[in-house]
PDB file of C-alpha atoms in Angstrom:
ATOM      1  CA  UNK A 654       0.000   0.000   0.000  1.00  0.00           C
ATOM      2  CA  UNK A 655       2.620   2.505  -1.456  1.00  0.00           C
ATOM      3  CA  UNK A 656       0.224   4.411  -3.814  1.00  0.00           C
ATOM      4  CA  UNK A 657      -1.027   7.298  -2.050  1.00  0.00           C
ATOM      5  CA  UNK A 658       1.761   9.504  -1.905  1.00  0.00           C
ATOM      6  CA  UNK A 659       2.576   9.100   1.666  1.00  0.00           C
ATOM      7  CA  UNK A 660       5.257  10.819   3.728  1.00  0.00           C
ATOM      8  CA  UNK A 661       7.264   7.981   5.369  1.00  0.00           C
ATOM      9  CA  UNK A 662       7.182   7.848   9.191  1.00  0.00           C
ATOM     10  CA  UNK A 663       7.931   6.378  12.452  1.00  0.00           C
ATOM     11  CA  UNK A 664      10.032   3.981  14.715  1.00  0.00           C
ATOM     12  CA  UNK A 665      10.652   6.402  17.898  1.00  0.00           C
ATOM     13  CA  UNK A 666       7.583   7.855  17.682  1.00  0.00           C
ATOM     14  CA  UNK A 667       6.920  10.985  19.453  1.00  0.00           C
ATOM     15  CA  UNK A 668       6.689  10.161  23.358  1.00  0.00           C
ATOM     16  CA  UNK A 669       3.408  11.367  24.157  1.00  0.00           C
ATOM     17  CA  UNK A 670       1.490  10.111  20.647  1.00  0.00           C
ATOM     18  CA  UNK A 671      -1.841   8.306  21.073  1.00  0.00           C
ATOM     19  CA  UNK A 672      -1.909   5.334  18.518  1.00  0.00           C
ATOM     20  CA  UNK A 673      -5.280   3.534  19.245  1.00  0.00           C
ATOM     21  CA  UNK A 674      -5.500  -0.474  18.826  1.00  0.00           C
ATOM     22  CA  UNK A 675      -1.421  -0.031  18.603  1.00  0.00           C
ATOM     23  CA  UNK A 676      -1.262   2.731  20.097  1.00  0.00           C
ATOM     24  CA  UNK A 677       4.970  13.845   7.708  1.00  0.00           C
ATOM     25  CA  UNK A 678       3.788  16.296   2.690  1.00  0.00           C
ATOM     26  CA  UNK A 679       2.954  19.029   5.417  1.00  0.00           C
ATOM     27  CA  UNK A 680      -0.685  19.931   4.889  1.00  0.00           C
ATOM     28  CA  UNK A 681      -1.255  21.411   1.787  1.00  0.00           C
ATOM     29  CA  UNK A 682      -4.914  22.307   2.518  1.00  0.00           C
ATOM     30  CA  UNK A 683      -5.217  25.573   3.500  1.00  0.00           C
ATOM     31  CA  UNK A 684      -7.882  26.309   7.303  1.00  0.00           C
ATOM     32  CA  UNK A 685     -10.552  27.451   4.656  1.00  0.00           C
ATOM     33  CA  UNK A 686     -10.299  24.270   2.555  1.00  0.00           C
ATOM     34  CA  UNK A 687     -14.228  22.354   2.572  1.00  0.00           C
ATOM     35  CA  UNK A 688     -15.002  19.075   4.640  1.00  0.00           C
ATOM     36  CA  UNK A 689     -13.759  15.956   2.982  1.00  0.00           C
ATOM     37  CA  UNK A 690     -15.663  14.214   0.850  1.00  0.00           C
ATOM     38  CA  UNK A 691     -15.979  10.990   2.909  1.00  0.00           C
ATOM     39  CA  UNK A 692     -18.345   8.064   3.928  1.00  0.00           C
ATOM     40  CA  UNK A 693     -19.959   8.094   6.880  1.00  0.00           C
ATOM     41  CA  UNK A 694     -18.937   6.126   9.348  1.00  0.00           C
ATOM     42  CA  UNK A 695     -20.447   3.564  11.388  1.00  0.00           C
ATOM     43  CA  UNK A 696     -19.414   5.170  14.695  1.00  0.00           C
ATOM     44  CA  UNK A 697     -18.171   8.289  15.740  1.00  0.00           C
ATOM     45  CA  UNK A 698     -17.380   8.912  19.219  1.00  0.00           C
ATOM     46  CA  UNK A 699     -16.757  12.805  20.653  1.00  0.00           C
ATOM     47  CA  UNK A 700     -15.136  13.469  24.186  1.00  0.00           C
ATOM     48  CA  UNK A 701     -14.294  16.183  25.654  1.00  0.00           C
ATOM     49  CA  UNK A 702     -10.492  16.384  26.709  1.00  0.00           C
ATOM     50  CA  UNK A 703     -10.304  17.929  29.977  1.00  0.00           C
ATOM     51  CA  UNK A 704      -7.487  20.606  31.145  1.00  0.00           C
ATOM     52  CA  UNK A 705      -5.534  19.235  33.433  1.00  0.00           C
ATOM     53  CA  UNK A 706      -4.207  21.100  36.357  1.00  0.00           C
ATOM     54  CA  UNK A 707      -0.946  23.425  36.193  1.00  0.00           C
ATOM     55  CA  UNK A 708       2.221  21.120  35.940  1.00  0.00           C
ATOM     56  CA  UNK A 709       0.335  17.430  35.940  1.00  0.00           C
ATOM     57  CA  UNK A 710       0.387  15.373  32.892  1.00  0.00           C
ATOM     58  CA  UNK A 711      -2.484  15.557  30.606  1.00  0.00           C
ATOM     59  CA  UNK A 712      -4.663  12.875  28.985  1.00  0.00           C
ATOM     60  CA  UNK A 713      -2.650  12.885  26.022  1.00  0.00           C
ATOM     61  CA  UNK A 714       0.895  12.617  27.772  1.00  0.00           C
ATOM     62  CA  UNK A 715       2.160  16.138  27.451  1.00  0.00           C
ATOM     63  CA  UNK A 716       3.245  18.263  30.659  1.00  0.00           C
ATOM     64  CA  UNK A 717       0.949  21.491  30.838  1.00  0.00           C
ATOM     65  CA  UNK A 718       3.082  24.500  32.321  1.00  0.00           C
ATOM     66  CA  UNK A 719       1.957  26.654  35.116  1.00  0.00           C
ATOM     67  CA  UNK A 720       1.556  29.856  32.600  1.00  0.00           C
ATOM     68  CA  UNK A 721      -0.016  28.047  30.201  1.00  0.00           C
ATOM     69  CA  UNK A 722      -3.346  28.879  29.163  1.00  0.00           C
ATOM     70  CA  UNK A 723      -4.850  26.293  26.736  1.00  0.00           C
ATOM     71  CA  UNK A 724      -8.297  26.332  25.307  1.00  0.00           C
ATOM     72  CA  UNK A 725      -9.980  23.118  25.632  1.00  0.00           C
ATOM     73  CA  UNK A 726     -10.594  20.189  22.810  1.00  0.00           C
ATOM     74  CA  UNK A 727     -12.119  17.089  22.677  1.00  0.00           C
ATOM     75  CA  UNK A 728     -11.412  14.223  20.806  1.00  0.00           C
ATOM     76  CA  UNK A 729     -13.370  12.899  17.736  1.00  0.00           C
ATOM     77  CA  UNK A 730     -13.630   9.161  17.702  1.00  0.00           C
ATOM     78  CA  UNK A 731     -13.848   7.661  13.796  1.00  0.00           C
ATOM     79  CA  UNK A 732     -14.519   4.195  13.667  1.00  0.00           C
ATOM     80  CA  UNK A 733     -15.292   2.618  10.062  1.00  0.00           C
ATOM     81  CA  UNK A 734     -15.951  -1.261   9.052  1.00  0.00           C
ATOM     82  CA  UNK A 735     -16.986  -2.001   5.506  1.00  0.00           C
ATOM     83  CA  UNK A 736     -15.933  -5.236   3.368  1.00  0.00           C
ATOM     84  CA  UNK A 737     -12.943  -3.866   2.240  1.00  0.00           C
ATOM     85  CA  UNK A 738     -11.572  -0.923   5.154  1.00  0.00           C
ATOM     86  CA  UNK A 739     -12.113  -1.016   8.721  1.00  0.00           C
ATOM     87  CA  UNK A 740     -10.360   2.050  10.380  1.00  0.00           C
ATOM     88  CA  UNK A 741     -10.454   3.633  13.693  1.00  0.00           C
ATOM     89  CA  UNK A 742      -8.556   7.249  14.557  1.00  0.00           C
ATOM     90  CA  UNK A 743      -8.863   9.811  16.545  1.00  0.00           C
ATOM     91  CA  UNK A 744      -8.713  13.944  15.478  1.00  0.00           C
ATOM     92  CA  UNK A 745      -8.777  17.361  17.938  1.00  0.00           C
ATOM     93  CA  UNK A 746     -11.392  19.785  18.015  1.00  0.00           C
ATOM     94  CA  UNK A 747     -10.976  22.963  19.841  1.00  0.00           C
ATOM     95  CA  UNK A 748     -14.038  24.073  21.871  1.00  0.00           C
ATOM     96  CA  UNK A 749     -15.265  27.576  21.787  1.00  0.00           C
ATOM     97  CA  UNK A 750     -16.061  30.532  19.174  1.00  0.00           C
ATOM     98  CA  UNK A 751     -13.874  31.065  16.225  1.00  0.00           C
ATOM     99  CA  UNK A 752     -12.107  28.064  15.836  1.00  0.00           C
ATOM    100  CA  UNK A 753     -14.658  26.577  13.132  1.00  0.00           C
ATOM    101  CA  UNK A 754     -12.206  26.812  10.514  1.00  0.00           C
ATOM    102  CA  UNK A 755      -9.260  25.182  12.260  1.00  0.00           C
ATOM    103  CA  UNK A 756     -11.460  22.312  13.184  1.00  0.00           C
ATOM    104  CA  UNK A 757     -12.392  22.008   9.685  1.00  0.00           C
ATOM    105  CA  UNK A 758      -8.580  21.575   8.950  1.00  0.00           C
ATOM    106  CA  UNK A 759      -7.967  19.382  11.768  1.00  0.00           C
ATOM    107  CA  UNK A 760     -10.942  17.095  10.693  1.00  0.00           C
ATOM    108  CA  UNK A 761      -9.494  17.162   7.315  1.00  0.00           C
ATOM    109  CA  UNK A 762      -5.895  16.129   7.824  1.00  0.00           C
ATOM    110  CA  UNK A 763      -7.054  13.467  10.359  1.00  0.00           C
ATOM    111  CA  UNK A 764      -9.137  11.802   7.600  1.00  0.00           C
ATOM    112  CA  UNK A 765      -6.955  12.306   5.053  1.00  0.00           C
ATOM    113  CA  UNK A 766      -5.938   9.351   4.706  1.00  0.00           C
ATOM    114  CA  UNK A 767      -9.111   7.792   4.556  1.00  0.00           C
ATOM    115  CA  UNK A 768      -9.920   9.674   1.842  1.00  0.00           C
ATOM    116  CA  UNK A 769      -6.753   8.791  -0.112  1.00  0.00           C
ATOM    117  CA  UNK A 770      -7.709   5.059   0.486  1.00  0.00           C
ATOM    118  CA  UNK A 771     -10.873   5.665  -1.029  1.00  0.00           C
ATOM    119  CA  UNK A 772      -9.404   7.299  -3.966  1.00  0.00           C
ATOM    120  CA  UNK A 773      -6.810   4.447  -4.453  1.00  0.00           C
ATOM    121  CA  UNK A 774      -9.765   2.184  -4.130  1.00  0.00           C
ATOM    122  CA  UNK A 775     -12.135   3.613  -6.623  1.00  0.00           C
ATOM    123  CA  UNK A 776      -9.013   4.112  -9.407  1.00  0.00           C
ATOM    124  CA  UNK A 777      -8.240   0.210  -8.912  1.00  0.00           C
ATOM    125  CA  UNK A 778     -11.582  -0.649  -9.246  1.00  0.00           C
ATOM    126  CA  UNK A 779     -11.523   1.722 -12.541  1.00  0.00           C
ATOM    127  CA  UNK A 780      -8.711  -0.377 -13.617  1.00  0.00           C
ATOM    128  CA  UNK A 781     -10.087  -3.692 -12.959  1.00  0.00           C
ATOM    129  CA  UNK A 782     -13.368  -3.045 -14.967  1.00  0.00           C
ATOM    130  CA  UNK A 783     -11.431  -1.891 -18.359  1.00  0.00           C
ATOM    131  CA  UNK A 784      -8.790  -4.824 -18.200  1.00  0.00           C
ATOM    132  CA  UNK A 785     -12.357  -6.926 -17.609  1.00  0.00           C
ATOM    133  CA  UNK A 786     -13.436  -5.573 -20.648  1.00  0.00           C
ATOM    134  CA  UNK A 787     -10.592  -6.785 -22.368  1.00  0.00           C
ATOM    135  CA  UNK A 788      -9.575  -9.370 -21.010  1.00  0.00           C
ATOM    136  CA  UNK A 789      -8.968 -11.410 -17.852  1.00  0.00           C
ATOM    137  CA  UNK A 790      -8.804  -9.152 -14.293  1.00  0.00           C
ATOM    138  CA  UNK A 791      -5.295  -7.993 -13.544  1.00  0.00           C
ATOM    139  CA  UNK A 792      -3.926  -7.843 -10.373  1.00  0.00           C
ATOM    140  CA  UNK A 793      -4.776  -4.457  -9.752  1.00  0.00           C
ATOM    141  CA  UNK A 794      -7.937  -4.887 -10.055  1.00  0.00           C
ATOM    142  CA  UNK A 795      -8.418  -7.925  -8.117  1.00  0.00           C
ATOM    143  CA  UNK A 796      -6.574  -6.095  -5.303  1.00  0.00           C
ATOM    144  CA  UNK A 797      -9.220  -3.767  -5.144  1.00  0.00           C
ATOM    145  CA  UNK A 798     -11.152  -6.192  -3.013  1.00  0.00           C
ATOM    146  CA  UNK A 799      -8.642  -6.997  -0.393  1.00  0.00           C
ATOM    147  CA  UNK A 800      -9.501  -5.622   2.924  1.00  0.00           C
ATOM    148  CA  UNK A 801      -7.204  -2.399   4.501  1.00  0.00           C
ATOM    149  CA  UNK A 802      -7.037  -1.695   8.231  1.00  0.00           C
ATOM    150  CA  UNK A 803      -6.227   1.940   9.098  1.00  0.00           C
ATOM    151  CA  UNK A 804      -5.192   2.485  12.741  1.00  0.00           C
ATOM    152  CA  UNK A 805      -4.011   6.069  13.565  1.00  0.00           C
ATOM    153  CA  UNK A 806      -4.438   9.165  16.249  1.00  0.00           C
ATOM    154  CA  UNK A 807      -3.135  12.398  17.230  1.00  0.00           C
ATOM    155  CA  UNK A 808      -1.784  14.156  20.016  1.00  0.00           C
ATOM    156  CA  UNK A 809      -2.714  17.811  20.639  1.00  0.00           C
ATOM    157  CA  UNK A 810      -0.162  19.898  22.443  1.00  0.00           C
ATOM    158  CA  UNK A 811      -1.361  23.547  23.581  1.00  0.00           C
ATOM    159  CA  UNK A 812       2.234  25.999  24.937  1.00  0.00           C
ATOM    160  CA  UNK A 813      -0.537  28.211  25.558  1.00  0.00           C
ATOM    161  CA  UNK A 814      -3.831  30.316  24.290  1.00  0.00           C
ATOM    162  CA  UNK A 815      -1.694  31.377  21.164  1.00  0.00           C
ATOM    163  CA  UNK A 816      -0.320  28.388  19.795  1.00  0.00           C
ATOM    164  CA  UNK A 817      -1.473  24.716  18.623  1.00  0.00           C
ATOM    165  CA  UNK A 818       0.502  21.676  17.004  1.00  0.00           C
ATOM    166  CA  UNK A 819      -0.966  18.048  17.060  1.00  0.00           C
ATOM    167  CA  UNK A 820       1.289  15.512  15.181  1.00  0.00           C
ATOM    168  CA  UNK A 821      -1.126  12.651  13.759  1.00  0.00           C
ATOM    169  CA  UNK A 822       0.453   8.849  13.400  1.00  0.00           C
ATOM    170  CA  UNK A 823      -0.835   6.355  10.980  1.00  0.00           C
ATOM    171  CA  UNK A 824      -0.789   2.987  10.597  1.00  0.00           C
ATOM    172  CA  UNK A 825      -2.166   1.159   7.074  1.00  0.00           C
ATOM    173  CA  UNK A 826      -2.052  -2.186   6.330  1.00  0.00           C
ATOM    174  CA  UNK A 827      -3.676  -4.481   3.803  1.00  0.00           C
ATOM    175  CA  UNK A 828      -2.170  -7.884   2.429  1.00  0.00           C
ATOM    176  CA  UNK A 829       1.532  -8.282   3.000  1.00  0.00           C
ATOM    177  CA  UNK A 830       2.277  -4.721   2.580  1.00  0.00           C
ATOM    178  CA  UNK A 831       1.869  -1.933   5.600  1.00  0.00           C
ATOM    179  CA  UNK A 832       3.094   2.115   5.732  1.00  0.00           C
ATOM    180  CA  UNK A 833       3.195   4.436   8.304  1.00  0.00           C
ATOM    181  CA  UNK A 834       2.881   8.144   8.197  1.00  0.00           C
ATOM    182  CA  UNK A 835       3.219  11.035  10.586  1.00  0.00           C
ATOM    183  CA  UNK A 836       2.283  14.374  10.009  1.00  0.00           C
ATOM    184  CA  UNK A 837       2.268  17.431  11.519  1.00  0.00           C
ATOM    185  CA  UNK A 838      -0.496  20.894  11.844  1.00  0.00           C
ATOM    186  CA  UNK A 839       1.082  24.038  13.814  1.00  0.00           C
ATOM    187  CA  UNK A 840      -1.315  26.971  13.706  1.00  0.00           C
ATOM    188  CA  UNK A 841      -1.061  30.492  15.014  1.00  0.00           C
ATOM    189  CA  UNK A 842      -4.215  30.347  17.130  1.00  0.00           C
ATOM    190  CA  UNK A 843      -4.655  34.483  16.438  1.00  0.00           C
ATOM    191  CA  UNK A 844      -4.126  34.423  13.140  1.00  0.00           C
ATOM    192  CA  UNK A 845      -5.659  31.113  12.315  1.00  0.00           C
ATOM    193  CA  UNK A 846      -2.624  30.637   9.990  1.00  0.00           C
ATOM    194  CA  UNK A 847      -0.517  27.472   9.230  1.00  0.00           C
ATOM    195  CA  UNK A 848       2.942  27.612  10.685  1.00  0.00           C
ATOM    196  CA  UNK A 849       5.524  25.233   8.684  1.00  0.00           C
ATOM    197  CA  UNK A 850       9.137  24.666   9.593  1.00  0.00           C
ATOM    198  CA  UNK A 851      10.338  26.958   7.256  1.00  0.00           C
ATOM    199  CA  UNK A 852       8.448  29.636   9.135  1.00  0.00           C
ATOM    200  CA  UNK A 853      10.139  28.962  12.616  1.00  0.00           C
ATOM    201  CA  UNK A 854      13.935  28.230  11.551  1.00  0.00           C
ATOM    202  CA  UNK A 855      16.044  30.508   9.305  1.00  0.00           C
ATOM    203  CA  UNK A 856      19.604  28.337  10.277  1.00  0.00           C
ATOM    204  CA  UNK A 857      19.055  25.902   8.381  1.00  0.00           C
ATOM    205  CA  UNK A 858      22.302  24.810   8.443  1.00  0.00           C
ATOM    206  CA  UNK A 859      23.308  24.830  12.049  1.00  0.00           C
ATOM    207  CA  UNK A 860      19.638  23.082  12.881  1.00  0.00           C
ATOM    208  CA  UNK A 861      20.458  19.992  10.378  1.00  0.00           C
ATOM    209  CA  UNK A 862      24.151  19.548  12.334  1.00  0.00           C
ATOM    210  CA  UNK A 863      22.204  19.921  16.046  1.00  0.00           C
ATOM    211  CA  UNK A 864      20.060  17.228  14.376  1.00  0.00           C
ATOM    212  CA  UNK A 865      23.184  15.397  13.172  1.00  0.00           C
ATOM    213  CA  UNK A 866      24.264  15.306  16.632  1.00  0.00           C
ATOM    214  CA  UNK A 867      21.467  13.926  18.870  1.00  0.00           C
ATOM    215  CA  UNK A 868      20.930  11.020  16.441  1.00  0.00           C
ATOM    216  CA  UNK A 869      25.028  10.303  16.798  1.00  0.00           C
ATOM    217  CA  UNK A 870      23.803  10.548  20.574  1.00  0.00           C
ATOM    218  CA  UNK A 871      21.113   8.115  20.540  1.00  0.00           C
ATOM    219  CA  UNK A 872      20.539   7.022  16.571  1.00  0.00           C
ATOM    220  CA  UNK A 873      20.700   3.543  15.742  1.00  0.00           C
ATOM    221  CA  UNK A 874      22.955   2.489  13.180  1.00  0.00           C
ATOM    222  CA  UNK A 875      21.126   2.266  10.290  1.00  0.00           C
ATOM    223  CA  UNK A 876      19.753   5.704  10.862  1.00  0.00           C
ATOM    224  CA  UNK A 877      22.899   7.436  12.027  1.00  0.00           C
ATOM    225  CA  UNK A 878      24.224   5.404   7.751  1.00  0.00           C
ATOM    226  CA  UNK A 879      21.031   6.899   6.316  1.00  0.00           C
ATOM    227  CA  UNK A 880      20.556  10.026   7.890  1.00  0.00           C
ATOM    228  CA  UNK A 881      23.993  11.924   7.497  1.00  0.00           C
ATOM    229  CA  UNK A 882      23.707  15.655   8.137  1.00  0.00           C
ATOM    230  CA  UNK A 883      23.693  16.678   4.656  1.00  0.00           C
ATOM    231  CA  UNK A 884      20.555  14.104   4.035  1.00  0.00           C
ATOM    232  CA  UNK A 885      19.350  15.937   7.195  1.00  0.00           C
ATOM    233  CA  UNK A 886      19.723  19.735   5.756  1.00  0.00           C
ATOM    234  CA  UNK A 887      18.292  18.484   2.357  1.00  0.00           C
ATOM    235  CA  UNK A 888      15.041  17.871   4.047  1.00  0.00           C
ATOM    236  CA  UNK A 889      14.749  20.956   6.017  1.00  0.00           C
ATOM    237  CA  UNK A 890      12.573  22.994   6.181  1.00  0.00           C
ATOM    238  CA  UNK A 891      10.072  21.057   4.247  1.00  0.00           C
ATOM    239  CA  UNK A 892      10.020  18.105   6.978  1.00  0.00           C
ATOM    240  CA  UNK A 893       6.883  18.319   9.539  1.00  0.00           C
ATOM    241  CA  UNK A 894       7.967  19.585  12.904  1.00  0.00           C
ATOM    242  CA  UNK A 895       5.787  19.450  16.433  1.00  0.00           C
ATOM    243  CA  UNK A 896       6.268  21.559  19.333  1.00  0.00           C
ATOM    244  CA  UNK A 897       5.662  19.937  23.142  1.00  0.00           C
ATOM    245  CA  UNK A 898       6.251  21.064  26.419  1.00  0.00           C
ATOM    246  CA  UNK A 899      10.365  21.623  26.158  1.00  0.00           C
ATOM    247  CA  UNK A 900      10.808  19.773  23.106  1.00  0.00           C
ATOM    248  CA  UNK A 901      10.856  19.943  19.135  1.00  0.00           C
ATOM    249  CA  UNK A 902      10.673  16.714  17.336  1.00  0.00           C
ATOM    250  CA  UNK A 903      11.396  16.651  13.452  1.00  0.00           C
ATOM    251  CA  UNK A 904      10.168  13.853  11.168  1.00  0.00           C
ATOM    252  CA  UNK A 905      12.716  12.612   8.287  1.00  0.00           C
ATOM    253  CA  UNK A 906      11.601  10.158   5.530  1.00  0.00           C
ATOM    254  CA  UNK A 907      13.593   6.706   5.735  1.00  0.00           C
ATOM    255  CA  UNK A 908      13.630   3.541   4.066  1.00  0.00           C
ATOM    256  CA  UNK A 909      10.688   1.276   5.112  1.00  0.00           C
ATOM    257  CA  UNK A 910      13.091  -1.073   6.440  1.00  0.00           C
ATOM    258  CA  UNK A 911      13.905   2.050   8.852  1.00  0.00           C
ATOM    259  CA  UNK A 912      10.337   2.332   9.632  1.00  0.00           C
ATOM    260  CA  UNK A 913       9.134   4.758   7.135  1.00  0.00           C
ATOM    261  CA  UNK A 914       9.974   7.529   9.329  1.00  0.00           C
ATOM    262  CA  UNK A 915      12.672   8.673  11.909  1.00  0.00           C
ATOM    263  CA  UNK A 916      11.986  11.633  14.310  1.00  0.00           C
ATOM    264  CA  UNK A 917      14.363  13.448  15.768  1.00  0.00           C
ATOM    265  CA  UNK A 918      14.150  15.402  18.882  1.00  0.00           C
ATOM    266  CA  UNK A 919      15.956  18.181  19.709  1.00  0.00           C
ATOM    267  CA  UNK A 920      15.233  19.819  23.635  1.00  0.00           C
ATOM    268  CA  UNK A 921      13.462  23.347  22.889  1.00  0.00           C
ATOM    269  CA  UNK A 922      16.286  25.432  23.982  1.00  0.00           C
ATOM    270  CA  UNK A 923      18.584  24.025  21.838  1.00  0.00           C
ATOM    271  CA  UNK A 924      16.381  23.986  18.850  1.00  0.00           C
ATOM    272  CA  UNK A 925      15.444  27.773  19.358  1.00  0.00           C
ATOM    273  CA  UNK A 926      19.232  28.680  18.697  1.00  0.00           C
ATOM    274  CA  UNK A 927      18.090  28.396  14.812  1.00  0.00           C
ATOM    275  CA  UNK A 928      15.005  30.232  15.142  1.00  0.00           C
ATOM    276  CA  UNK A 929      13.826  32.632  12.928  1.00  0.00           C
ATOM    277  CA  UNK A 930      12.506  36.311  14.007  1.00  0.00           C
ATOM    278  CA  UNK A 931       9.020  34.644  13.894  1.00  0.00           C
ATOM    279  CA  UNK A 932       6.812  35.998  16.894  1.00  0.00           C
ATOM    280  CA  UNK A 933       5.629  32.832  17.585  1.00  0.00           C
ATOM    281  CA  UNK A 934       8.738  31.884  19.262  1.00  0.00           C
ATOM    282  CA  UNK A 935       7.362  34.241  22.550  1.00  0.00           C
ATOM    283  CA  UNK A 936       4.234  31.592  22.184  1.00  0.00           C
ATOM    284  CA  UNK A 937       5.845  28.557  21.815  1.00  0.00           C
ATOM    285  CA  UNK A 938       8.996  29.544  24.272  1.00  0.00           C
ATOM    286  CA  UNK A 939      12.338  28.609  24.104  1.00  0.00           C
ATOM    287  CA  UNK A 940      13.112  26.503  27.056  1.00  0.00           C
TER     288      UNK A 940
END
């Protein structure tokens, strides 16, 4: 299940990510993009995520800080079974006025890859009925029928009122064949703007050798032989990047025999040294 145009992702996932029943393109869509054009499902669960108190650990894993003030969320529940998918994920949605937008985008990029599976689907199915037409069903086609499983989540970290970025993890499978991808939203709550990588870090070059470094720290083998620092720097900025409490962790295509994906973390402090003059920095912090 290679068709869709995945990013590659994820062996050391990001500590605090909620992968149910297991359990990085950035998003091209812009907040004003319309609701995807999916299914219904057979289920869909909503809960509200409550705030946890200053300095305890939230639902989702990530350490709130004393001066943080966070709007709330909840978490939408999709659970899907037909014939040929069965999926379950989870998505944020920010409660209050104003936010309809970013929800929109946040309900979009957690189904995306639903959506993608249905479009793969439908264009094998296309293929199957011409080669029928002319002869006997190719492979394609027949593979139309077999059965996918889509397992994914997200986790939702809030520095504070002005700033959001949820990382989402996926897990496909379907035959003998099985991806992962992670990707990443970062939104200027005031705005209601996308924030990418390339927005928040202008040294490029001193981020990819600080990158170099913590994988030569704690990298495996066959990432540290993959992931040299000028494979690093050639995927900056365009890699997705999430912000947690005191942390920045990067996402880097690999092989699939690396797991699709490596992240990197760098501690906050040390990944603001390549900061750019962005604002958002006084939102997100640098320690």
């Amino acid at each position: 299940m290679r068709g869709y145009g995945r990013k590659w992702h994820i062996l050391p996932v990001l500590a605090a990510v909620l992968l149910l029943a297991s359990c990085e393109a950035m998003p091209a869509d812009s907040p004003a993009s319309s609701q995807p054009s999916l299914s219904q499902p057979q289920q869909v669960q909503s809960a509200l995520q409550e705030e946890p108190a200053a300095g305890e650990p939230s639902l989702m894993g990530a350490e709130v800080s004393p001066e943080a003030q966070s709007p709330a969320y909840r978490m939408e529940q999709y659970v899907r079974e037909e014939d040929w998918l069965y999926c379950e994920l989870s998505y944020p949605q920010l409660e209050g006025e104003g936010y309809e937008e970013l929800n929109r985008l946040l309900q979009q990029e957690g189904l995306r890859v639903v959506e993608l599976l249905e479009q793969e689907r439908r264009q094998a199915a296309s293929a199957g009925e011409s080669q029928a037409e002319s002869g006997p069903a190719s492979s394609q086609g027949e593979g139309a029928g077999a059965r996918t499983e889509l397992h994914g989540g997200s986790v939702c970290y809030l520095p504070n009122e002005g700033f959001l970025s949820v990382a989402y993890t996926m897990q496909v499978s379907g035959g003998e064949s099985f991806t992962k991808e992670w990707y990443t939203v970062n939104c200027d709550l005031h705005s209601g703007q996308q924030v990418t990588c390339a927005d928040l870090f202008a040294d490029l070059d001193g981020l990819a050798a600080a990158l170099r470094r913590q994988l030569e720290a704690d990298g495996p083998e066959e990432a540290l032989a993959f992931l040299t620092q000028e494979q690093l720097r050639a995927g900056l900025p365009g890699v997705p990047v999430a912000f947690g409490t005191g942390f920045a962790e990067f996402g880097f295509p690999v092989p699939p025999e690396l797991g699709d994906v490596y992240c990197v973390s760098l501690p906050l402090g040390e990944a603001s040294d390549y900061r750019s003059d962005s604002t958002l920095w006084d939102m997100i912090g640098i320690s």
